[in-house]
Amino acid sequence: MKNKILIAPSILAADFARLKEEIQSVEAAGADLIHIDVMDGNFVPNITIGPCIIKDIRKITKLPLISHLMIANPFKYADDFFNAGSDAISVHIETIKADDFKSNAPKIKNKKRKIGIALNPPTDLSAIKDLASLADFVLVMSVNPGFAGQSFIPDVIPKIKELRKFYSGDIEVDGGINDKNAKLVLEAGANILAAASFIFKANDRKDAIERLRNAK
Ligand code: DX5
Ligand code: ZN
């Protein structure tokens, strides 16, 4: 799976009143992963969902669940997310101490779960350089986190290229992804595309997923 192109619909743009059908529709449309945006109203200015909903999502899809934790103190809640059925979590460098990442990453890997390190658009790559080798993936944010439907920030393209020079693991990009910037992002070296609006707002979700997958 390493560096294979993977498409991860973010359920933030789904109709939450019909969450089961929404997730099953992107699974049928060829999604590889489900990206779940967890927001606490503290690290980001929005509040979304937590482990109790992930526990129910786990029952209705076979796809791996990635919980994108946009919350303060993510390691305090890591076990709750894994126990609810998350296969992977991503934690923001802006919310943790490097030493906490170094001590928690091996524990998570021992449990056969995955850990990603995420960074916001203004955060320099130097902040995660020493931690990347301990991570299963790096999540490069291409919007300031908080909401679906924002515009892609093109400054992240050189950042992805620079990251790919020293990091051979999976690189996920998240925020404002569409079939046009997906080409640039994949060419820069990313391989996991998280997208909410482009997939969930599409008339044909299968076509949207294929267009992202084949954007290069
Ligand atoms: C932003 C979230 C993203 C968001 C993407 O805070 O982390 O995952 O849902 O939404 P789109 O693809 O609409 O920008
Ligand atoms: Zn996200």
Short mmCIF file of C-alpha atoms in Angstrom, two decimals, residues 20-204:
data_model
loop_
_atom_site.label_atom_id
_atom_site.label_comp_id
_atom_site.label_asym_id
_atom_site.label_seq_id
_atom_site.Cartn_x
_atom_site.Cartn_y
_atom_site.Cartn_z
CA LYS A 20 -24.76 5.24 6.51
CA GLU A 21 -25.99 5.69 2.92
CA GLU A 22 -23.44 8.45 2.32
CA ILE A 23 -20.49 6.31 3.42
CA GLN A 24 -21.75 3.25 1.59
CA SER A 25 -22.18 5.32 -1.56
CA VAL A 26 -18.53 6.40 -1.61
CA GLU A 27 -17.45 2.85 -0.74
CA ALA A 28 -19.41 1.60 -3.78
CA ALA A 29 -17.92 4.44 -5.83
CA GLY A 30 -14.37 3.15 -5.23
CA ALA A 31 -13.11 5.02 -2.16
CA ASP A 32 -10.02 3.48 -0.53
CA LEU A 33 -10.30 5.04 2.93
CA ILE A 34 -12.79 7.10 4.92
CA HIS A 35 -11.39 10.37 6.31
CA ILE A 36 -13.19 11.49 9.47
CA ASP A 37 -12.69 15.09 10.58
CA VAL A 38 -12.71 15.36 14.36
CA MET A 39 -12.88 18.97 15.58
CA ASP A 40 -13.07 20.24 19.14
CA GLY A 41 -13.95 23.95 18.86
CA ASN A 42 -10.62 24.67 20.52
CA PHE A 43 -7.78 23.89 18.12
CA VAL A 44 -10.14 24.76 15.25
CA PRO A 45 -13.24 26.99 15.20
CA ASN A 46 -15.73 24.17 14.58
CA ILE A 47 -17.09 21.12 16.43
CA THR A 48 -17.85 17.85 14.66
CA ILE A 49 -17.88 14.25 15.80
CA GLY A 50 -16.16 11.92 18.23
CA PRO A 51 -15.58 8.26 19.03
CA CYS A 52 -19.23 7.38 19.69
CA ILE A 53 -20.14 8.08 16.07
CA ILE A 54 -17.00 6.39 14.75
CA LYS A 55 -18.04 3.27 16.66
CA ASP A 56 -21.25 3.15 14.64
CA ILE A 57 -19.49 4.01 11.36
CA ARG A 58 -17.20 1.03 12.00
CA LYS A 59 -20.24 -1.28 11.75
CA ILE A 60 -21.37 -0.12 8.32
CA THR A 61 -18.19 -0.07 6.21
CA LYS A 62 -15.19 -2.32 5.65
CA LEU A 63 -12.99 0.56 4.55
CA PRO A 64 -10.13 1.70 6.80
CA LEU A 65 -11.09 4.71 8.91
CA ILE A 66 -8.62 7.56 9.33
CA SER A 67 -9.50 9.93 12.14
CA HIS A 68 -8.03 13.37 11.47
CA LEU A 69 -7.77 14.75 14.99
CA MET A 70 -8.03 18.53 14.98
CA ILE A 71 -8.20 18.63 18.76
CA ALA A 72 -6.11 19.75 21.70
CA ASN A 73 -4.40 16.89 23.60
CA PRO A 74 -4.89 14.26 20.88
CA PHE A 75 -2.89 11.55 22.65
CA LYS A 76 -5.24 11.75 25.63
CA TYR A 77 -8.00 10.46 23.32
CA ALA A 78 -6.01 8.19 20.98
CA ASP A 79 -7.16 4.94 22.63
CA ASP A 80 -10.77 6.08 22.49
CA PHE A 81 -10.47 6.54 18.73
CA PHE A 82 -8.74 3.20 18.23
CA ASN A 83 -11.22 1.38 20.46
CA ALA A 84 -14.05 2.92 18.45
CA GLY A 85 -12.57 1.35 15.30
CA SER A 86 -10.20 3.90 13.78
CA ASP A 87 -7.42 2.20 11.86
CA ALA A 88 -5.30 5.34 11.88
CA ILE A 89 -5.20 8.71 13.56
CA SER A 90 -3.45 11.85 12.47
CA VAL A 91 -2.34 14.33 15.10
CA HIS A 92 -1.34 17.93 14.45
CA ILE A 93 2.19 19.01 15.28
CA GLU A 94 0.64 22.30 16.45
CA THR A 95 -1.16 20.41 19.26
CA ILE A 96 1.58 18.16 20.63
CA LYS A 97 5.09 18.07 22.00
CA ALA A 98 7.64 16.29 19.82
CA ASP A 99 8.60 14.04 22.73
CA ASP A 100 5.00 12.90 23.11
CA PHE A 101 4.95 11.89 19.47
CA LYS A 102 8.21 9.98 19.94
CA SER A 103 6.82 8.04 22.90
CA ASN A 104 3.32 7.40 21.50
CA ALA A 105 4.11 6.47 17.89
CA PRO A 106 5.82 3.13 18.72
CA LYS A 107 2.97 2.15 21.07
CA ILE A 108 0.43 2.75 18.32
CA LYS A 109 2.46 0.78 15.80
CA ASN A 110 2.78 -2.10 18.28
CA LYS A 111 -0.99 -2.26 18.33
CA LYS A 112 -0.93 -2.54 14.52
CA ARG A 113 -2.62 0.83 14.15
CA LYS A 114 -1.27 3.77 12.20
CA ILE A 115 -0.21 7.26 13.13
CA GLY A 116 0.14 10.29 10.92
CA ILE A 117 1.65 13.67 11.69
CA ALA A 118 -0.31 16.62 10.30
CA LEU A 119 0.78 20.19 9.70
CA ASN A 120 -1.13 23.35 8.90
CA PRO A 121 -0.33 25.57 5.90
CA PRO A 122 1.68 28.14 7.93
CA THR A 123 3.70 25.46 9.76
CA ASP A 124 7.17 24.87 8.37
CA LEU A 125 8.31 21.40 7.44
CA SER A 126 11.20 21.74 9.90
CA ALA A 127 8.63 21.23 12.69
CA ILE A 128 8.05 17.61 11.68
CA LYS A 129 11.39 16.72 10.11
CA ASP A 130 12.60 14.66 13.08
CA LEU A 131 9.25 12.95 13.57
CA ALA A 132 8.39 11.94 10.01
CA SER A 133 10.45 8.74 10.13
CA LEU A 134 8.31 7.58 13.08
CA ALA A 135 5.04 8.29 11.27
CA ASP A 136 3.14 6.00 8.90
CA PHE A 137 2.11 9.06 6.93
CA VAL A 138 2.42 12.83 6.87
CA LEU A 139 -0.74 14.89 6.37
CA VAL A 140 -0.07 18.18 4.62
CA MET A 141 -3.01 20.55 5.09
CA SER A 142 -3.82 22.61 2.01
CA VAL A 143 -6.39 24.79 3.83
CA ASN A 144 -6.45 26.13 7.36
CA PRO A 145 -8.47 23.43 9.11
CA GLY A 146 -12.00 23.94 10.37
CA PHE A 147 -14.39 23.69 7.46
CA ALA A 148 -15.07 21.88 4.21
CA GLY A 149 -15.44 23.90 1.02
CA GLN A 150 -12.43 26.21 1.36
CA SER A 151 -10.00 27.02 -1.48
CA PHE A 152 -6.78 25.07 -1.95
CA ILE A 153 -3.65 27.03 -0.95
CA PRO A 154 -1.10 26.54 -3.79
CA ASP A 155 1.90 27.32 -1.54
CA VAL A 156 1.71 23.75 -0.30
CA ILE A 157 2.95 22.36 -3.63
CA PRO A 158 6.64 23.23 -3.01
CA LYS A 159 6.18 22.00 0.56
CA ILE A 160 5.05 18.56 -0.68
CA LYS A 161 8.01 18.42 -3.11
CA GLU A 162 10.41 19.28 -0.32
CA LEU A 163 8.84 16.70 2.01
CA ARG A 164 9.07 13.99 -0.66
CA LYS A 165 12.84 14.58 -0.88
CA PHE A 166 13.41 13.29 2.65
CA TYR A 167 10.28 11.21 3.36
CA SER A 168 9.45 7.95 1.62
CA GLY A 169 6.22 7.12 3.48
CA ASP A 170 2.68 8.03 2.48
CA ILE A 171 1.86 11.72 2.03
CA GLU A 172 -1.78 12.75 2.42
CA VAL A 173 -3.04 16.16 1.28
CA ASP A 174 -6.29 17.58 2.62
CA GLY A 175 -8.26 20.72 1.81
CA GLY A 176 -9.78 22.14 -1.34
CA ILE A 177 -8.75 19.14 -3.44
CA ASN A 178 -10.30 18.89 -6.92
CA ASP A 179 -9.37 17.19 -10.17
CA LYS A 180 -7.19 20.13 -11.26
CA ASN A 181 -5.01 20.63 -8.22
CA ALA A 182 -4.94 16.85 -7.61
CA LYS A 183 -2.62 16.56 -10.62
CA LEU A 184 -0.19 19.08 -9.10
CA VAL A 185 -0.37 17.47 -5.69
CA LEU A 186 0.27 13.96 -7.04
CA GLU A 187 3.09 15.17 -9.27
CA ALA A 188 4.66 16.88 -6.27
CA GLY A 189 4.84 13.49 -4.53
CA ALA A 190 1.67 13.07 -2.49
CA ASN A 191 -0.29 9.83 -2.79
CA ILE A 192 -3.34 10.08 -0.51
CA LEU A 193 -6.01 12.63 -1.49
CA ALA A 194 -8.61 13.58 1.11
CA ALA A 195 -11.58 15.41 -0.38
CA ALA A 196 -14.98 16.30 1.03
CA SER A 197 -16.80 18.72 -1.29
CA PHE A 198 -15.36 17.47 -4.58
CA ILE A 199 -16.66 13.94 -3.88
CA PHE A 200 -19.77 14.40 -1.76
CA LYS A 201 -21.13 17.35 -3.77
CA ALA A 202 -20.51 15.64 -7.12
CA ASN A 203 -23.46 14.43 -9.16
CA ASP A 204 -21.49 11.27 -9.94
#
